[in-house]
Short mmCIF file of N, CA and C and ligand atoms in Angstrom, two decimals:
data_model
loop_
_atom_site.label_atom_id
_atom_site.label_comp_id
_atom_site.label_asym_id
_atom_site.label_seq_id
_atom_site.Cartn_x
_atom_site.Cartn_y
_atom_site.Cartn_z
N MET Z 1 7.13 13.94 -14.49
CA MET Z 1 7.51 13.35 -13.25
C MET Z 1 6.98 11.99 -13.16
N ARG Z 2 7.73 11.03 -12.52
CA ARG Z 2 7.32 9.74 -12.31
C ARG Z 2 7.94 8.96 -11.09
N LEU Z 3 7.20 7.98 -10.68
CA LEU Z 3 7.87 7.11 -9.59
C LEU Z 3 8.74 6.09 -10.27
N GLU Z 4 9.88 5.93 -9.52
CA GLU Z 4 10.77 4.94 -10.01
C GLU Z 4 11.22 4.03 -8.95
N ARG Z 5 11.32 2.74 -9.04
CA ARG Z 5 11.79 1.82 -7.92
C ARG Z 5 13.36 1.99 -7.91
N PRO Z 6 13.91 1.87 -6.62
CA PRO Z 6 15.37 1.92 -6.48
C PRO Z 6 15.93 0.79 -7.30
N SER Z 7 17.10 1.14 -7.97
CA SER Z 7 17.95 0.14 -8.68
C SER Z 7 19.24 0.78 -8.92
N LEU Z 8 20.17 -0.08 -9.42
CA LEU Z 8 21.51 0.31 -9.65
C LEU Z 8 21.66 1.63 -10.54
N ASN Z 9 20.68 1.90 -11.27
CA ASN Z 9 20.72 3.00 -12.27
C ASN Z 9 20.78 4.32 -11.44
N TRP Z 10 20.23 4.28 -10.16
CA TRP Z 10 20.11 5.55 -9.47
C TRP Z 10 21.20 5.74 -8.40
N GLU Z 11 22.37 5.09 -8.53
CA GLU Z 11 23.31 5.15 -7.46
C GLU Z 11 23.78 6.60 -7.40
N ALA Z 12 24.19 7.24 -8.48
CA ALA Z 12 24.73 8.59 -8.36
C ALA Z 12 23.70 9.63 -7.92
N GLU Z 13 22.59 9.51 -8.38
CA GLU Z 13 21.47 10.38 -7.99
C GLU Z 13 21.11 10.21 -6.52
N HIS Z 14 21.11 9.03 -6.10
CA HIS Z 14 20.85 8.77 -4.61
C HIS Z 14 21.79 9.40 -3.79
N LEU Z 15 23.08 9.31 -4.11
CA LEU Z 15 24.16 9.91 -3.41
C LEU Z 15 24.06 11.39 -3.37
N ALA Z 16 23.70 11.96 -4.49
CA ALA Z 16 23.57 13.48 -4.59
C ALA Z 16 22.46 13.92 -3.73
N TYR Z 17 21.42 13.14 -3.60
CA TYR Z 17 20.14 13.49 -2.79
C TYR Z 17 20.60 13.42 -1.31
N MET Z 18 21.31 12.36 -0.94
CA MET Z 18 21.86 12.22 0.45
C MET Z 18 22.67 13.37 0.86
N LYS Z 19 23.54 13.83 -0.07
CA LYS Z 19 24.56 14.99 0.21
C LYS Z 19 23.84 16.21 0.65
N GLU Z 20 22.54 16.42 0.15
CA GLU Z 20 21.82 17.72 0.40
C GLU Z 20 21.42 17.73 1.83
N TRP Z 21 21.53 16.60 2.57
CA TRP Z 21 20.89 16.49 3.90
C TRP Z 21 21.85 16.74 5.00
N ASP Z 22 23.23 17.09 4.61
CA ASP Z 22 24.20 17.26 5.71
C ASP Z 22 24.29 16.00 6.62
N GLU Z 23 24.26 16.35 7.85
CA GLU Z 23 24.38 15.28 8.80
C GLU Z 23 22.99 14.67 9.22
N ASP Z 24 22.00 15.32 8.69
CA ASP Z 24 20.60 14.86 9.00
C ASP Z 24 20.43 13.39 8.46
N ARG Z 25 19.89 12.61 9.26
CA ARG Z 25 19.44 11.20 8.67
C ARG Z 25 18.30 11.30 7.67
N ILE Z 26 18.65 10.82 6.58
CA ILE Z 26 17.66 11.04 5.48
C ILE Z 26 16.26 10.41 5.83
N LYS Z 27 15.25 11.09 5.32
CA LYS Z 27 13.84 10.51 5.45
C LYS Z 27 13.31 10.20 4.07
N PRO Z 28 12.51 9.14 3.98
CA PRO Z 28 12.22 8.17 4.98
C PRO Z 28 13.50 7.26 5.32
N SER Z 29 13.57 6.76 6.46
CA SER Z 29 14.97 6.09 6.84
C SER Z 29 15.24 4.91 5.91
N SER Z 30 14.32 4.35 5.27
CA SER Z 30 14.61 3.19 4.23
C SER Z 30 15.74 3.64 3.31
N PHE Z 31 15.79 4.95 3.02
CA PHE Z 31 16.65 5.38 1.95
C PHE Z 31 17.99 5.89 2.56
N HIS Z 32 18.26 5.55 3.84
CA HIS Z 32 19.57 5.89 4.33
C HIS Z 32 20.52 4.80 3.86
N TRP Z 33 21.44 5.20 3.06
CA TRP Z 33 22.47 4.25 2.48
C TRP Z 33 23.67 4.58 3.29
N PRO Z 34 23.98 3.62 4.18
CA PRO Z 34 25.20 3.85 5.11
C PRO Z 34 26.48 4.04 4.28
N ASP Z 35 27.30 4.95 4.87
CA ASP Z 35 28.65 5.17 4.29
C ASP Z 35 29.47 3.75 4.23
N GLY Z 36 30.10 3.65 3.08
CA GLY Z 36 31.04 2.58 2.98
C GLY Z 36 30.34 1.09 2.51
N ILE Z 37 29.08 1.37 2.40
CA ILE Z 37 28.28 0.08 1.99
C ILE Z 37 28.09 0.14 0.45
N PRO Z 38 28.58 -0.88 -0.36
CA PRO Z 38 28.35 -0.81 -1.86
C PRO Z 38 26.72 -0.67 -1.96
N TYR Z 39 26.49 0.06 -3.14
CA TYR Z 39 25.07 0.31 -3.47
C TYR Z 39 24.32 -0.95 -3.72
N GLU Z 40 24.91 -1.88 -4.27
CA GLU Z 40 24.28 -3.22 -4.67
C GLU Z 40 23.89 -3.94 -3.14
N ALA Z 41 24.72 -3.67 -2.24
CA ALA Z 41 24.44 -4.45 -0.91
C ALA Z 41 23.26 -3.71 -0.22
N TYR Z 42 23.32 -2.29 -0.30
CA TYR Z 42 22.26 -1.50 0.19
C TYR Z 42 20.93 -1.96 -0.50
N LEU Z 43 20.96 -2.12 -1.79
CA LEU Z 43 19.67 -2.50 -2.50
C LEU Z 43 19.13 -4.00 -2.01
N GLU Z 44 20.06 -4.78 -1.82
CA GLU Z 44 19.70 -6.05 -1.38
C GLU Z 44 19.06 -6.05 -0.06
N HIS Z 45 19.66 -5.26 0.94
CA HIS Z 45 19.11 -5.09 2.21
C HIS Z 45 17.64 -4.51 2.16
N LEU Z 46 17.61 -3.50 1.39
CA LEU Z 46 16.23 -2.81 1.01
C LEU Z 46 15.27 -3.79 0.72
N ALA Z 47 15.61 -4.72 -0.25
CA ALA Z 47 14.70 -5.75 -0.64
C ALA Z 47 14.23 -6.60 0.37
N THR Z 48 15.07 -6.99 1.29
CA THR Z 48 14.67 -7.87 2.39
C THR Z 48 13.78 -7.09 3.31
N ARG Z 49 14.04 -5.83 3.50
CA ARG Z 49 13.14 -5.00 4.36
C ARG Z 49 11.68 -4.92 3.64
N GLU Z 50 11.77 -4.84 2.33
CA GLU Z 50 10.47 -4.55 1.62
C GLU Z 50 9.50 -5.80 1.85
N VAL Z 51 10.09 -6.92 1.76
CA VAL Z 51 9.26 -8.10 1.92
C VAL Z 51 8.86 -8.40 3.47
N GLY Z 52 9.44 -7.57 4.35
CA GLY Z 52 8.88 -7.79 5.70
C GLY Z 52 9.79 -8.66 6.59
N GLN Z 53 10.98 -8.93 6.15
CA GLN Z 53 11.78 -9.78 6.99
C GLN Z 53 12.09 -8.96 8.32
N GLY Z 54 12.31 -9.73 9.43
CA GLY Z 54 12.58 -9.07 10.75
C GLY Z 54 11.38 -8.53 11.42
N GLY Z 55 10.23 -9.03 11.00
CA GLY Z 55 9.08 -8.51 11.63
C GLY Z 55 8.52 -7.12 11.12
N ARG Z 56 9.19 -6.64 10.09
CA ARG Z 56 8.76 -5.35 9.56
C ARG Z 56 7.56 -5.44 8.61
N MET Z 57 6.76 -4.43 8.70
CA MET Z 57 5.56 -4.46 7.78
C MET Z 57 6.03 -4.48 6.27
N PRO Z 58 5.51 -5.31 5.46
CA PRO Z 58 5.86 -5.24 4.01
C PRO Z 58 5.66 -3.82 3.53
N ASN Z 59 6.49 -3.37 2.69
CA ASN Z 59 6.54 -1.92 2.20
C ASN Z 59 7.22 -1.73 0.84
N THR Z 60 6.96 -0.59 0.23
CA THR Z 60 7.55 -0.37 -1.09
C THR Z 60 8.16 0.96 -1.12
N ASN Z 61 9.32 1.18 -1.74
CA ASN Z 61 10.02 2.44 -1.91
C ASN Z 61 10.09 2.92 -3.30
N TYR Z 62 9.85 4.18 -3.42
CA TYR Z 62 9.87 4.80 -4.83
C TYR Z 62 10.73 6.11 -4.65
N PHE Z 63 11.42 6.41 -5.80
CA PHE Z 63 12.03 7.76 -6.06
C PHE Z 63 10.99 8.52 -6.86
N LEU Z 64 10.71 9.89 -6.52
CA LEU Z 64 10.17 10.77 -7.49
C LEU Z 64 11.23 11.34 -8.36
N VAL Z 65 11.00 11.09 -9.72
CA VAL Z 65 12.10 11.47 -10.62
C VAL Z 65 11.52 12.40 -11.60
N ASP Z 66 12.29 13.56 -11.93
CA ASP Z 66 11.74 14.51 -12.92
C ASP Z 66 12.17 14.17 -14.33
N ASP Z 67 11.84 14.98 -15.30
CA ASP Z 67 12.10 14.73 -16.72
C ASP Z 67 13.60 14.89 -17.03
N ASP Z 68 14.44 15.42 -16.26
CA ASP Z 68 15.90 15.44 -16.42
C ASP Z 68 16.59 14.26 -15.58
N GLU Z 69 15.82 13.22 -15.28
CA GLU Z 69 16.34 12.03 -14.52
C GLU Z 69 16.96 12.39 -13.24
N ARG Z 70 16.35 13.34 -12.52
CA ARG Z 70 16.90 13.78 -11.30
C ARG Z 70 15.98 13.35 -10.13
N ILE Z 71 16.55 12.74 -9.06
CA ILE Z 71 15.74 12.36 -7.95
C ILE Z 71 15.15 13.59 -7.17
N ILE Z 72 13.86 13.88 -7.14
CA ILE Z 72 13.23 15.05 -6.51
C ILE Z 72 12.78 14.66 -5.06
N GLY Z 73 12.25 13.44 -4.96
CA GLY Z 73 11.74 13.10 -3.69
C GLY Z 73 11.86 11.59 -3.44
N MET Z 74 11.53 11.05 -2.32
CA MET Z 74 11.57 9.67 -1.85
C MET Z 74 10.33 9.42 -1.09
N VAL Z 75 9.78 8.17 -1.26
CA VAL Z 75 8.56 7.79 -0.55
C VAL Z 75 8.62 6.39 -0.14
N ASN Z 76 8.20 6.00 1.06
CA ASN Z 76 8.08 4.63 1.44
C ASN Z 76 6.68 4.40 1.91
N ILE Z 77 6.17 3.34 1.32
CA ILE Z 77 4.65 3.05 1.45
C ILE Z 77 4.45 1.62 2.15
N ARG Z 78 4.02 1.77 3.36
CA ARG Z 78 3.73 0.60 4.15
C ARG Z 78 2.46 -0.11 3.82
N HIS Z 79 2.36 -1.46 3.57
CA HIS Z 79 1.25 -2.08 3.09
C HIS Z 79 0.10 -2.31 4.08
N GLY Z 80 0.43 -2.01 5.40
CA GLY Z 80 -0.49 -2.15 6.42
C GLY Z 80 0.02 -1.46 7.61
N LEU Z 81 -0.80 -1.55 8.82
CA LEU Z 81 -0.34 -0.89 10.00
C LEU Z 81 -0.10 -1.88 11.21
N ASN Z 82 0.90 -1.73 11.94
CA ASN Z 82 1.02 -2.43 13.20
C ASN Z 82 0.85 -1.39 14.34
N ASP Z 83 1.16 -1.85 15.50
CA ASP Z 83 0.78 -0.84 16.60
C ASP Z 83 1.67 0.39 16.56
N TYR Z 84 2.98 0.28 16.12
CA TYR Z 84 3.74 1.47 16.04
C TYR Z 84 3.40 2.25 14.92
N LEU Z 85 3.15 1.74 13.72
CA LEU Z 85 2.72 2.54 12.55
C LEU Z 85 1.40 3.20 12.80
N ARG Z 86 0.51 2.50 13.50
CA ARG Z 86 -0.88 3.12 13.72
C ARG Z 86 -0.72 4.53 14.54
N MET Z 87 0.18 4.44 15.48
CA MET Z 87 0.32 5.70 16.30
C MET Z 87 1.41 6.69 15.86
N VAL Z 88 2.55 6.23 15.10
CA VAL Z 88 3.61 7.00 14.86
C VAL Z 88 3.84 7.36 13.44
N ASP Z 89 4.09 6.38 12.67
CA ASP Z 89 4.64 6.60 11.21
C ASP Z 89 3.59 6.47 10.21
N GLY Z 90 2.53 5.76 10.40
CA GLY Z 90 1.47 5.74 9.45
C GLY Z 90 1.80 4.92 8.22
N HIS Z 91 1.00 4.98 7.09
CA HIS Z 91 1.25 4.21 5.85
C HIS Z 91 2.33 4.74 5.06
N ILE Z 92 2.47 6.06 4.96
CA ILE Z 92 3.38 6.76 3.92
C ILE Z 92 4.27 7.63 4.65
N GLY Z 93 5.61 7.55 4.30
CA GLY Z 93 6.61 8.58 4.68
C GLY Z 93 7.30 9.12 3.44
N TYR Z 94 7.56 10.33 3.44
CA TYR Z 94 8.24 10.97 2.23
C TYR Z 94 9.16 12.04 2.50
N SER Z 95 10.01 12.48 1.59
CA SER Z 95 10.77 13.71 1.72
C SER Z 95 11.00 14.29 0.20
N ILE Z 96 11.30 15.49 0.18
CA ILE Z 96 11.62 16.27 -1.01
C ILE Z 96 13.04 16.87 -0.72
N ARG Z 97 13.91 16.75 -1.73
CA ARG Z 97 15.26 17.18 -1.50
C ARG Z 97 15.27 18.70 -1.19
N PRO Z 98 16.11 19.15 -0.22
CA PRO Z 98 15.93 20.49 0.25
C PRO Z 98 16.02 21.48 -0.89
N SER Z 99 16.78 21.38 -1.94
CA SER Z 99 16.97 22.40 -2.93
C SER Z 99 15.51 22.48 -3.82
N GLU Z 100 14.65 21.53 -3.61
CA GLU Z 100 13.39 21.46 -4.34
C GLU Z 100 12.16 21.57 -3.57
N GLN Z 101 12.32 21.97 -2.36
CA GLN Z 101 11.10 22.17 -1.37
C GLN Z 101 10.47 23.47 -1.80
N ARG Z 102 9.14 23.43 -1.37
CA ARG Z 102 8.24 24.62 -1.54
C ARG Z 102 8.00 24.81 -2.92
N LYS Z 103 7.83 23.76 -3.79
CA LYS Z 103 7.47 24.04 -5.24
C LYS Z 103 6.29 23.02 -5.48
N GLY Z 104 5.56 22.50 -4.45
CA GLY Z 104 4.50 21.61 -4.71
C GLY Z 104 4.78 20.17 -4.82
N TYR Z 105 5.96 19.83 -4.77
CA TYR Z 105 6.44 18.36 -5.22
C TYR Z 105 5.86 17.37 -4.15
N ALA Z 106 5.90 17.77 -2.87
CA ALA Z 106 5.41 16.75 -1.89
C ALA Z 106 3.98 16.51 -1.95
N THR Z 107 3.28 17.60 -2.28
CA THR Z 107 1.82 17.50 -2.58
C THR Z 107 1.58 16.51 -3.67
N TYR Z 108 2.38 16.58 -4.70
CA TYR Z 108 2.14 15.74 -5.91
C TYR Z 108 2.64 14.36 -5.50
N LEU Z 109 3.72 14.25 -4.89
CA LEU Z 109 4.36 12.92 -4.36
C LEU Z 109 3.27 12.09 -3.52
N LEU Z 110 2.65 12.80 -2.55
CA LEU Z 110 1.75 12.14 -1.72
C LEU Z 110 0.46 11.65 -2.58
N SER Z 111 -0.03 12.44 -3.52
CA SER Z 111 -1.12 12.04 -4.48
C SER Z 111 -0.67 10.96 -5.23
N GLU Z 112 0.48 10.77 -5.78
CA GLU Z 112 0.96 9.60 -6.52
C GLU Z 112 1.03 8.31 -5.64
N ALA Z 113 1.60 8.52 -4.26
CA ALA Z 113 1.55 7.52 -3.35
C ALA Z 113 0.21 7.03 -2.98
N LEU Z 114 -0.81 7.76 -3.10
CA LEU Z 114 -2.11 7.32 -2.70
C LEU Z 114 -2.70 6.46 -3.88
N LYS Z 115 -2.22 6.67 -5.02
CA LYS Z 115 -2.67 5.71 -6.16
C LYS Z 115 -2.09 4.32 -5.83
N VAL Z 116 -0.81 4.27 -5.25
CA VAL Z 116 -0.27 2.99 -4.94
C VAL Z 116 -1.04 2.36 -3.78
N THR Z 117 -1.42 3.15 -2.79
CA THR Z 117 -2.27 2.50 -1.66
C THR Z 117 -3.60 2.19 -2.26
N ASP Z 118 -4.13 2.78 -3.11
CA ASP Z 118 -5.40 2.39 -3.89
C ASP Z 118 -5.21 1.02 -4.49
N GLN Z 119 -4.09 0.76 -5.10
CA GLN Z 119 -3.80 -0.45 -5.76
C GLN Z 119 -3.63 -1.59 -4.70
N LEU Z 120 -3.25 -1.16 -3.58
CA LEU Z 120 -3.03 -2.26 -2.40
C LEU Z 120 -4.42 -2.51 -1.79
N GLY Z 121 -5.43 -1.64 -2.15
CA GLY Z 121 -6.77 -1.85 -1.57
C GLY Z 121 -6.94 -1.16 -0.16
N ILE Z 122 -6.01 -0.19 0.14
CA ILE Z 122 -6.14 0.43 1.43
C ILE Z 122 -7.12 1.57 1.29
N ARG Z 123 -8.14 1.54 1.95
CA ARG Z 123 -9.29 2.54 1.83
C ARG Z 123 -9.11 3.71 2.82
N SER Z 124 -8.47 3.39 3.92
CA SER Z 124 -8.16 4.54 4.90
C SER Z 124 -6.72 4.65 5.09
N VAL Z 125 -6.11 5.68 4.66
CA VAL Z 125 -4.64 5.89 4.62
C VAL Z 125 -4.16 6.76 5.78
N LEU Z 126 -3.34 6.21 6.65
CA LEU Z 126 -2.90 7.05 7.77
C LEU Z 126 -1.56 7.80 7.39
N VAL Z 127 -1.60 9.09 7.58
CA VAL Z 127 -0.32 9.93 7.18
C VAL Z 127 -0.09 10.73 8.54
N THR Z 128 1.11 10.70 8.91
CA THR Z 128 1.38 11.37 10.13
C THR Z 128 2.47 12.46 9.95
N CYS Z 129 2.63 13.38 10.89
CA CYS Z 129 3.81 14.26 10.91
C CYS Z 129 4.04 14.82 12.39
N ASN Z 130 5.20 15.27 12.59
CA ASN Z 130 5.56 15.81 13.89
C ASN Z 130 4.63 17.11 14.06
N GLU Z 131 4.42 17.49 15.30
CA GLU Z 131 3.62 18.66 15.53
C GLU Z 131 4.24 20.01 14.96
N ASP Z 132 5.53 20.02 14.84
CA ASP Z 132 6.18 21.18 14.38
C ASP Z 132 6.49 21.20 12.87
N ASN Z 133 5.96 20.17 12.23
CA ASN Z 133 6.25 20.07 10.77
C ASN Z 133 5.08 20.59 9.98
N ILE Z 134 4.97 21.95 9.95
CA ILE Z 134 3.92 22.62 9.31
C ILE Z 134 3.86 22.44 7.74
N GLY Z 135 4.97 22.22 7.11
CA GLY Z 135 4.89 21.88 5.63
C GLY Z 135 4.29 20.52 5.46
N SER Z 136 4.63 19.44 6.20
CA SER Z 136 4.04 18.18 5.98
C SER Z 136 2.56 18.20 6.37
N ALA Z 137 2.23 18.91 7.33
CA ALA Z 137 0.78 18.97 7.74
C ALA Z 137 -0.05 19.57 6.56
N ALA Z 138 0.53 20.61 5.85
CA ALA Z 138 -0.14 21.29 4.76
C ALA Z 138 -0.19 20.28 3.60
N VAL Z 139 0.84 19.46 3.39
CA VAL Z 139 0.78 18.53 2.30
C VAL Z 139 -0.34 17.43 2.63
N ILE Z 140 -0.36 17.04 3.80
CA ILE Z 140 -1.47 16.04 4.03
C ILE Z 140 -2.88 16.66 3.89
N LEU Z 141 -3.11 17.83 4.46
CA LEU Z 141 -4.42 18.48 4.39
C LEU Z 141 -4.84 18.75 2.89
N LYS Z 142 -3.81 19.11 1.99
CA LYS Z 142 -4.01 19.31 0.65
C LYS Z 142 -4.49 18.02 -0.09
N ASN Z 143 -4.05 16.90 0.47
CA ASN Z 143 -4.51 15.58 -0.08
C ASN Z 143 -5.72 14.99 0.62
N GLY Z 144 -6.41 15.80 1.29
CA GLY Z 144 -7.71 15.30 1.96
C GLY Z 144 -7.60 14.73 3.30
N GLY Z 145 -6.52 14.91 4.04
CA GLY Z 145 -6.37 14.31 5.33
C GLY Z 145 -7.34 15.00 6.36
N VAL Z 146 -7.92 14.09 7.19
CA VAL Z 146 -8.73 14.45 8.28
C VAL Z 146 -8.16 14.24 9.55
N GLU Z 147 -7.98 15.13 10.46
CA GLU Z 147 -7.17 14.89 11.61
C GLU Z 147 -7.85 14.05 12.59
N ASP Z 148 -7.09 13.06 13.18
CA ASP Z 148 -7.51 12.29 14.30
C ASP Z 148 -6.70 12.70 15.54
N GLU Z 149 -6.84 12.01 16.60
CA GLU Z 149 -6.05 12.38 17.88
C GLU Z 149 -4.65 12.29 17.65
N SER Z 150 -3.96 13.27 18.29
CA SER Z 150 -2.45 13.15 18.12
C SER Z 150 -2.00 12.02 19.16
N PHE Z 151 -0.74 11.73 19.04
CA PHE Z 151 -0.15 10.75 19.90
C PHE Z 151 1.24 11.29 20.50
N THR Z 152 1.39 11.19 21.80
CA THR Z 152 2.70 11.71 22.33
C THR Z 152 3.60 10.53 22.61
N GLU Z 153 4.73 10.48 21.99
CA GLU Z 153 5.65 9.37 22.10
C GLU Z 153 6.32 9.49 23.51
N PRO Z 154 6.88 8.33 23.97
CA PRO Z 154 7.45 8.32 25.43
C PRO Z 154 8.49 9.50 25.67
N HIS Z 155 9.17 9.91 24.64
CA HIS Z 155 10.20 10.94 24.90
C HIS Z 155 9.59 12.40 24.72
N GLY Z 156 8.19 12.45 24.51
CA GLY Z 156 7.55 13.66 24.46
C GLY Z 156 7.24 14.20 23.09
N ASN Z 157 7.75 13.67 22.02
CA ASN Z 157 7.34 14.14 20.72
C ASN Z 157 5.95 13.89 20.41
N ILE Z 158 5.25 14.99 19.86
CA ILE Z 158 3.90 14.95 19.58
C ILE Z 158 3.76 14.68 18.07
N VAL Z 159 2.94 13.60 17.76
CA VAL Z 159 2.74 13.16 16.38
C VAL Z 159 1.32 13.48 15.95
N ARG Z 160 1.10 14.29 14.99
CA ARG Z 160 -0.17 14.53 14.49
C ARG Z 160 -0.59 13.42 13.48
N ARG Z 161 -1.84 13.01 13.55
CA ARG Z 161 -2.23 11.79 12.78
C ARG Z 161 -3.51 12.18 11.95
N PHE Z 162 -3.43 11.85 10.67
CA PHE Z 162 -4.41 12.16 9.66
C PHE Z 162 -4.86 10.91 8.95
N TRP Z 163 -6.24 10.84 8.66
CA TRP Z 163 -6.66 9.78 7.79
C TRP Z 163 -7.09 10.32 6.46
N ILE Z 164 -6.73 9.71 5.42
CA ILE Z 164 -7.25 10.08 4.04
C ILE Z 164 -8.11 8.94 3.50
N LYS Z 165 -9.40 9.22 3.41
CA LYS Z 165 -10.35 8.20 2.91
C LYS Z 165 -10.40 8.15 1.35
N ARG Z 166 -10.42 6.92 0.84
CA ARG Z 166 -10.41 6.77 -0.57
C ARG Z 166 -11.65 6.12 -1.18
C1 COA U 1 7.72 18.27 4.55
C2 COA U 1 8.20 18.33 3.11
C3 COA U 1 7.95 16.91 2.49
C4 COA U 1 7.34 19.27 2.19
O1 COA U 1 7.74 19.20 0.96
P1 COA U 1 7.42 20.34 -0.17
O2 COA U 1 7.71 19.83 -1.47
O3 COA U 1 8.16 21.58 0.24
O4 COA U 1 5.94 20.69 0.01
P2 COA U 1 5.05 21.42 -0.96
O5 COA U 1 5.78 22.36 -1.90
O6 COA U 1 4.14 20.41 -1.68
O7 COA U 1 4.09 22.26 0.06
C5 COA U 1 2.84 22.12 0.41
C6 COA U 1 2.35 23.27 1.24
O8 COA U 1 3.17 23.40 2.51
C7 COA U 1 3.74 24.62 2.61
N1 COA U 1 5.01 24.44 3.17
C8 COA U 1 6.02 23.48 2.77
N2 COA U 1 7.04 23.63 3.54
C9 COA U 1 6.77 24.50 4.40
C10 COA U 1 7.50 25.03 5.56
N3 COA U 1 8.70 24.60 5.96
N4 COA U 1 6.86 25.89 6.24
C11 COA U 1 5.60 26.39 6.05
N5 COA U 1 4.81 25.94 5.05
C12 COA U 1 5.46 24.95 4.20
C13 COA U 1 3.78 25.11 1.26
O9 COA U 1 3.97 26.48 1.15
C14 COA U 1 2.52 24.68 0.56
O10 COA U 1 1.41 25.42 0.88
P3 COA U 1 0.74 26.32 -0.19
O11 COA U 1 0.47 25.41 -1.42
O12 COA U 1 -0.49 26.84 0.51
O13 COA U 1 1.74 27.32 -0.51
C15 COA U 1 9.65 18.74 2.99
O14 COA U 1 9.91 19.79 3.71
C16 COA U 1 10.65 17.64 3.50
O15 COA U 1 11.11 16.78 2.77
N6 COA U 1 10.94 17.69 4.81
C17 COA U 1 11.79 16.75 5.45
C18 COA U 1 11.20 15.30 5.56
C19 COA U 1 9.84 15.37 6.21
O16 COA U 1 9.57 16.11 7.16
N7 COA U 1 9.01 14.53 5.61
C20 COA U 1 7.54 14.41 6.16
C21 COA U 1 7.42 13.48 7.31
S1 COA U 1 7.33 11.83 6.83
#
């Protein structure tokens, strides 16, 4: 298993990953490749988001790829926190394709993402999940997450917030 940066090589695999999510908007949202947009244009847009254009926090995206060159998961790593990220989204967002869930991949993916935040010099990593996301909370706890106060969004959604000290 390895992390790979998005590139033209992954077009077919990215599409296959998205198809497993039905109508659900894919997570993390940076991997939402809108219908009808050429992959090259999507990648260009992703690159502008990564460098922080439009007031976005600079961030990096990776696919988790297995030895059969199949995308198993996706992760978006934010290089810092702003007011919104500090309360809602944290430093790291991830998903595992539905057909590969509950095999330990998210636990592994978060551990690999933490090596990236180490390289970025982030010593306290914030990882969050919705209150009803039992799987994600387990993944965070397995990676050393210590729970902080929850945050209730204006529409009532409760976000659990965990710090991972490095
Ligand atoms: C949450 C998610 C990333 C978990 O991925 P995963 O690869 O299935 O997680 P793991 O296999 O590493 O599971 C870690 C632990 O959580 C448990 N778990 C995972 N999904 C679970 C679920 N739906 N219900 C209860 N427990 C669950 C596993 O059993 C495991 O515990 P164990 O080792 O004690 O058995 C995956 O379900 C997903 O992609 N969901 C949609 C996107 C999302 O919610 N992302 C997180 C928010 S950014």
